[in-house]
C-alpha atoms as a printed R data frame, in Angstrom:
    type eleno elety resid chain resno       x       y       z
1   ATOM     1    CA   MET     A     1 100.610 102.105 114.300
2   ATOM     2    CA   ALA     A     2 100.544 105.320 113.147
3   ATOM     3    CA   SER     A     3 102.582 108.235 114.471
4   ATOM     4    CA   LEU     A     4 102.561 112.112 113.850
5   ATOM     5    CA   PRO     A     5 106.448 112.329 113.658
6   ATOM     6    CA   TYR     A     6 106.454 109.569 110.702
7   ATOM     7    CA   LEU     A     7 103.641 111.381 109.374
8   ATOM     8    CA   GLU     A     8 105.360 114.410 109.061
9   ATOM     9    CA   ALA     A     9 108.829 112.964 108.250
10  ATOM    10    CA   GLU     A    10 107.120 111.275 105.201
11  ATOM    11    CA   ALA     A    11 105.516 114.316 104.130
12  ATOM    12    CA   SER     A    12 108.748 116.325 104.243
13  ATOM    13    CA   ASP     A    13 110.519 113.842 102.152
14  ATOM    14    CA   CYS     A    14 107.648 113.639  99.876
15  ATOM    15    CA   LEU     A    15 107.667 117.620  99.364
16  ATOM    16    CA   LEU     A    16 111.403 118.016  99.149
17  ATOM    17    CA   VAL     A    17 110.988 115.453  95.907
18  ATOM    18    CA   THR     A    18 113.888 113.173  97.137
19  ATOM    19    CA   ASN     A    19 113.785 108.935  96.256
20  ATOM    20    CA   LYS     A    20 116.019 108.903  99.831
21  ATOM    21    CA   PRO     A    21 114.162 108.623 102.892
22  ATOM    22    CA   THR     A    22 116.452 111.082 104.569
23  ATOM    23    CA   HIS     A    23 113.581 112.226 107.539
24  ATOM    24    CA   LEU     A    24 112.087 108.536 107.307
25  ATOM    25    CA   MET     A    25 114.993 106.812 108.445
26  ATOM    26    CA   LYS     A    26 115.369 109.296 111.344
27  ATOM    27    CA   VAL     A    27 112.062 108.337 112.900
28  ATOM    28    CA   ASP     A    28 112.143 104.653 111.912
29  ATOM    29    CA   PRO     A    29 115.786 102.968 111.449
30  ATOM    30    CA   THR     A    30 114.185 100.098 109.596
31  ATOM    31    CA   TRP     A    31 114.134 102.402 106.347
32  ATOM    32    CA   SER     A    32 117.471 101.861 106.343
33  ATOM    33    CA   GLU     A    33 116.788  98.073 105.257
34  ATOM    34    CA   ALA     A    34 114.711  99.380 102.055
35  ATOM    35    CA   VAL     A    35 117.420 101.678 100.396
36  ATOM    36    CA   ASP     A    36 120.309 100.511  97.990
37  ATOM    37    CA   ARG     A    37 123.685 101.335  98.287
38  ATOM    38    CA   TYR     A    38 122.930 105.169  97.509
39  ATOM    39    CA   GLY     A    39 120.581 105.469 100.073
40  ATOM    40    CA   ARG     A    40 117.414 105.443  97.297
41  ATOM    41    CA   SER     A    41 114.224 103.809  97.747
42  ATOM    42    CA   GLU     A    42 111.612 102.985  95.494
43  ATOM    43    CA   SER     A    43 109.345 103.394  97.937
44  ATOM    44    CA   MET     A    44 109.387 107.113  97.955
45  ATOM    45    CA   TYR     A    45 106.278 107.774  96.537
46  ATOM    46    CA   GLY     A    46 106.498 111.114  96.625
47  ATOM    47    CA   PHE     A    47 109.248 111.315  93.991
48  ATOM    48    CA   HIS     A    48 107.068 109.384  91.509
49  ATOM    49    CA   LEU     A    49 104.835 112.021  91.682
50  ATOM    50    CA   LEU     A    50 106.773 115.162  91.984
51  ATOM    51    CA   GLY     A    51 110.632 114.091  90.322
52  ATOM    52    CA   ASN     A    52 110.533 111.499  87.652
53  ATOM    53    CA   LYS     A    53 109.347 113.121  84.483
54  ATOM    54    CA   PHE     A    54 108.303 111.640  81.156
55  ATOM    55    CA   SER     A    55 109.858 112.584  77.850
56  ATOM    56    CA   ASN     A    56 107.957 115.849  77.359
57  ATOM    57    CA   GLY     A    57 109.225 117.055  80.962
58  ATOM    58    CA   CYS     A    58 106.428 116.955  82.937
59  ATOM    59    CA   THR     A    59 106.101 115.085  86.133
60  ATOM    60    CA   GLN     A    60 103.212 112.878  87.270
61  ATOM    61    CA   LEU     A    61 101.572 115.664  89.011
62  ATOM    62    CA   GLU     A    62 101.677 117.801  86.170
63  ATOM    63    CA   MET     A    63 100.183 114.945  83.912
64  ATOM    64    CA   ILE     A    64  97.396 114.604  86.137
65  ATOM    65    CA   THR     A    65  96.587 118.120  86.494
66  ATOM    66    CA   ARG     A    66  96.736 118.723  82.666
67  ATOM    67    CA   LYS     A    67  94.396 115.826  82.195
68  ATOM    68    CA   CYS     A    68  91.823 117.346  84.343
69  ATOM    69    CA   LEU     A    69  92.081 120.726  83.020
70  ATOM    70    CA   LEU     A    70  91.732 119.621  79.457
71  ATOM    71    CA   ASP     A    71  88.742 117.604  80.736
72  ATOM    72    CA   LYS     A    72  87.304 117.684  84.310
73  ATOM    73    CA   HIS     A    73  85.320 114.617  83.987
74  ATOM    74    CA   THR     A    74  88.122 112.814  82.854
75  ATOM    75    CA   ARG     A    75  88.930 109.146  83.543
76  ATOM    76    CA   GLN     A    76  92.735 109.057  82.384
77  ATOM    77    CA   ALA     A    77  94.068 111.157  85.652
78  ATOM    78    CA   CYS     A    78  96.094 108.270  86.988
79  ATOM    79    CA   PHE     A    79  99.546 108.419  89.204
80  ATOM    80    CA   LEU     A    80 101.368 104.940  88.218
81  ATOM    81    CA   ILE     A    81 103.935 103.603  90.771
82  ATOM    82    CA   LEU     A    82 104.410 100.059  89.939
83  ATOM    83    CA   LYS     A    83 106.708  99.676  86.705
84  ATOM    84    CA   ARG     A    84 107.883  96.635  84.869
85  ATOM    85    CA   GLU     A    85 111.389  97.605  85.987
86  ATOM    86    CA   HIS     A    86 110.493  96.923  89.348
87  ATOM    87    CA   MET     A    87 110.030  93.504  88.463
88  ATOM    88    CA   LEU     A    88 113.789  93.005  88.378
89  ATOM    89    CA   SER     A    89 114.497  94.026  91.855
90  ATOM    90    CA   ASP     A    90 113.444  93.107  95.393
91  ATOM    91    CA   ASP     A    91 112.469  96.476  96.248
92  ATOM    92    CA   ILE     A    92 108.615  96.439  94.866
93  ATOM    93    CA   PRO     A    93 106.636  99.288  95.772
94  ATOM    94    CA   CYS     A    94 103.590  98.014  97.800
95  ATOM    95    CA   THR     A    95 101.329 100.646  95.901
96  ATOM    96    CA   ILE     A    96 100.407  99.744  92.522
97  ATOM    97    CA   GLY     A    97  98.903 103.338  91.833
98  ATOM    98    CA   MET     A    98  95.840 105.751  92.329
99  ATOM    99    CA   ASN     A    99  93.179 107.066  90.101
100 ATOM   100    CA   PHE     A   100  91.411 110.202  90.328
101 ATOM   101    CA   ARG     A   101  87.931 111.556  89.380
102 ATOM   102    CA   ILE     A   102  86.369 114.843  89.542
103 ATOM   103    CA   ARG     A   103  82.430 114.443  90.429
104 ATOM   104    CA   ASP     A   104  80.049 116.776  92.038
105 ATOM   105    CA   GLY     A   105  82.548 119.403  93.055
106 ATOM   106    CA   GLN     A   106  85.041 116.894  94.508
107 ATOM   107    CA   LEU     A   107  88.170 114.934  93.913
108 ATOM   108    CA   ASN     A   108  87.805 111.742  94.446
109 ATOM   109    CA   ALA     A   109  90.116 108.880  94.443
110 ATOM   110    CA   SER     A   110  91.285 105.023  94.245
111 ATOM   111    CA   VAL     A   111  94.267 103.184  95.260
112 ATOM   112    CA   HIS     A   112  95.524  99.527  94.124
113 ATOM   113    CA   MET     A   113  97.843  98.317  96.537
114 ATOM   114    CA   ARG     A   114  99.260  94.651  95.946
115 ATOM   115    CA   SER     A   115 100.265  94.417  99.652
116 ATOM   116    CA   CYS     A   116  99.417  96.256 102.697
117 ATOM   117    CA   ASP     A   117 100.080  95.931 106.514
118 ATOM   118    CA   LEU     A   118  97.103  97.133 108.817
119 ATOM   119    CA   ILE     A   119  98.888  97.839 111.692
120 ATOM   120    CA   ASN     A   120 101.759 100.043 110.487
121 ATOM   121    CA   GLY     A   121 101.331 100.245 106.869
122 ATOM   122    CA   LEU     A   122  97.652 101.699 106.412
123 ATOM   123    CA   PRO     A   123  97.325 104.654 108.248
124 ATOM   124    CA   HIS     A   124 100.606 106.107 106.632
125 ATOM   125    CA   ASP     A   125  99.251 104.944 103.221
126 ATOM   126    CA   ILE     A   126  95.875 106.787 103.880
127 ATOM   127    CA   ALA     A   127  97.706 109.981 104.863
128 ATOM   128    CA   PHE     A   128  99.934 109.862 101.599
129 ATOM   129    CA   ALA     A   129  96.764 109.421  99.527
130 ATOM   130    CA   ARG     A   130  95.471 112.331 101.108
131 ATOM   131    CA   LEU     A   131  98.231 114.471 100.665
132 ATOM   132    CA   VAL     A   132  98.360 113.549  96.853
133 ATOM   133    CA   GLN     A   133  94.530 114.581  96.526
134 ATOM   134    CA   ARG     A   134  95.591 118.293  98.193
135 ATOM   135    CA   LEU     A   135  98.340 118.629  95.748
136 ATOM   136    CA   ILE     A   136  96.148 117.746  93.032
137 ATOM   137    CA   VAL     A   137  93.473 120.136  94.420
138 ATOM   138    CA   THR     A   138  95.568 122.744  94.863
139 ATOM   139    CA   ALA     A   139  96.857 122.510  91.286
140 ATOM   140    CA   LEU     A   140  94.196 122.835  89.914
141 ATOM   141    CA   THR     A   141  92.902 125.830  92.124
142 ATOM   142    CA   VAL     A   142  96.287 127.610  91.050
143 ATOM   143    CA   ALA     A   143  95.694 126.560  87.291
144 ATOM   144    CA   ASN     A   144  91.897 127.650  86.687
145 ATOM   145    CA   SER     A   145  90.524 129.190  90.114
146 ATOM   146    CA   ARG     A   146  87.118 130.269  88.276
147 ATOM   147    CA   GLN     A   147  86.497 126.666  87.670
148 ATOM   148    CA   PHE     A   148  88.156 124.404  90.491
149 ATOM   149    CA   GLY     A   149  88.414 127.340  92.999
150 ATOM   150    CA   GLN     A   150  85.611 125.403  95.169
151 ATOM   151    CA   LEU     A   151  87.113 121.533  94.513
152 ATOM   152    CA   LYS     A   152  86.850 119.877  97.609
153 ATOM   153    CA   ILE     A   153  88.849 117.019  98.609
154 ATOM   154    CA   GLY     A   154  86.571 114.106  97.888
155 ATOM   155    CA   SER     A   155  86.159 110.218  99.038
156 ATOM   156    CA   LEU     A   156  88.957 108.045  99.121
157 ATOM   157    CA   ASN     A   157  88.844 104.184  98.021
158 ATOM   158    CA   PHE     A   158  91.464 101.187  98.652
159 ATOM   159    CA   SER     A   159  91.587  98.078  96.861
160 ATOM   160    CA   ILE     A   160  94.227  95.688  98.433
161 ATOM   161    CA   ASP     A   161  95.128  92.160  97.197
162 ATOM   162    CA   SER     A   162  97.036  91.161 100.348
163 ATOM   163    CA   PHE     A   163  95.985  93.024 103.283
164 ATOM   164    CA   HIS     A   164  97.662  91.400 106.357
165 ATOM   165    CA   VAL     A   165  98.759  91.578 109.978
166 ATOM   166    CA   TYR     A   166 102.480  90.483 110.882
167 ATOM   167    CA   GLU     A   167 102.773  87.688 113.773
168 ATOM   168    CA   ARG     A   168 104.760  90.530 115.767
169 ATOM   169    CA   ASP     A   169 101.792  92.719 115.865
170 ATOM   170    CA   PHE     A   170  99.090  89.970 116.820
171 ATOM   171    CA   GLU     A   171  98.855  91.745 120.545
172 ATOM   172    CA   ALA     A   172  97.800  95.091 118.753
173 ATOM   173    CA   TYR     A   173  95.645  93.424 116.459
174 ATOM   174    CA   HIS     A   174  93.694  91.513 118.935
175 ATOM   175    CA   ASN     A   175  93.240  94.678 121.348
176 ATOM   176    CA   LEU     A   176  91.684  96.171 118.015
177 ATOM   177    CA   HIS     A   177  87.698  96.236 118.229
178 ATOM   178    CA   PHE     A   178  86.349  96.329 114.657
179 ATOM   179    CA   LYS     A   179  84.934  93.909 112.197
180 ATOM   180    CA   LEU     A   180  85.730  96.524 109.248
181 ATOM   181    CA   VAL     A   181  88.456  98.716 109.330
182 ATOM   182    CA   ASP     A   182  88.332 101.849 111.793
183 ATOM   183    CA   LEU     A   183  90.720 104.750 111.185
184 ATOM   184    CA   GLN     A   184  90.343 105.932 114.447
185 ATOM   185    CA   GLN     A   185  91.559 102.924 116.071
186 ATOM   186    CA   ILE     A   186  94.813 102.436 114.200
187 ATOM   187    CA   CYS     A   187  96.029 105.888 114.642
188 ATOM   188    CA   SER     A   188  97.905 106.633 118.064
189 ATOM   189    CA   ASN     A   189  95.635 110.020 118.491
190 ATOM   190    CA   GLN     A   190  93.653 112.325 117.536
191 ATOM   191    CA   ASP     A   191  96.692 114.471 116.050
192 ATOM   192    CA   VAL     A   192  97.403 111.841 113.576
193 ATOM   193    CA   LEU     A   193  93.732 112.080 112.466
194 ATOM   194    CA   ASN     A   194  94.103 115.512 111.862
195 ATOM   195    CA   PHE     A   195  97.052 115.317 110.109
196 ATOM   196    CA   ILE     A   196  95.736 112.831 107.636
197 ATOM   197    CA   GLU     A   197  92.503 114.873 107.003
198 ATOM   198    CA   HIS     A   198  93.865 118.638 107.034
199 ATOM   199    CA   GLY     A   199  97.780 118.372 106.861
200 ATOM   200    CA   PRO     A   200 100.421 119.373 105.992
201 ATOM   201    CA   VAL     A   201  99.665 122.852 104.252
202 ATOM   202    CA   ILE     A   202 100.643 122.818 100.650
203 ATOM   203    CA   HIS     A   203 101.690 126.126  99.474
204 ATOM   204    CA   PRO     A   204 100.738 127.131  96.004
205 ATOM   205    CA   ASN     A   205 104.346 128.076  95.205
206 ATOM   206    CA   LEU     A   206 105.274 124.171  95.319
207 ATOM   207    CA   ILE     A   207 103.027 123.695  92.578
208 ATOM   208    CA   TYR     A   208 104.080 123.962  88.810
209 ATOM   209    CA   VAL     A   209 101.256 124.506  86.623
210 ATOM   210    CA   PRO     A   210 101.478 123.167  83.082
211 ATOM   211    CA   HIS     A   211 100.637 125.679  80.270
């Protein structure tokens, strides 16, 4: 289940813009099995958002911000994680991508995943998606406070092709008491829930605003 140290480590690696799970390996040694000989992993989604750049020199966060600045009703604000090159590797990201829409003063998001582990994966995926929403809201507020100063984080929807529980987690799964996914039951405590919804704090200086 989700733990606060794991979520903090994931956020740290994301905001450091690295494809090496340095902090994550300290709290979860299994990450050492998911890296190449250089210590890199394709599942470091923060690097895909903030590190890899297009031919125009912009990151995906900057392109998403630019799309929204040009048209606040855009349907083209996409964060793409899975790429065709991944098919040549065994390290294929579980998340295909995210899409963002500004509606009624809120930044709503959709996540499409090819695979997700209910017990150990979903809470962390929700936390990362919320972090991305906060990054985009911050970037838009910095870029145009008059237009986006009141922008709020909105809904978050997941579409998961394979939603599963591993045999090692059957006991934990049977101890859950829900028919639909209840986030409160798959998080370890209230601190985890608070982190997912409210943290970490994104300092505006971390955000580059495209011109």
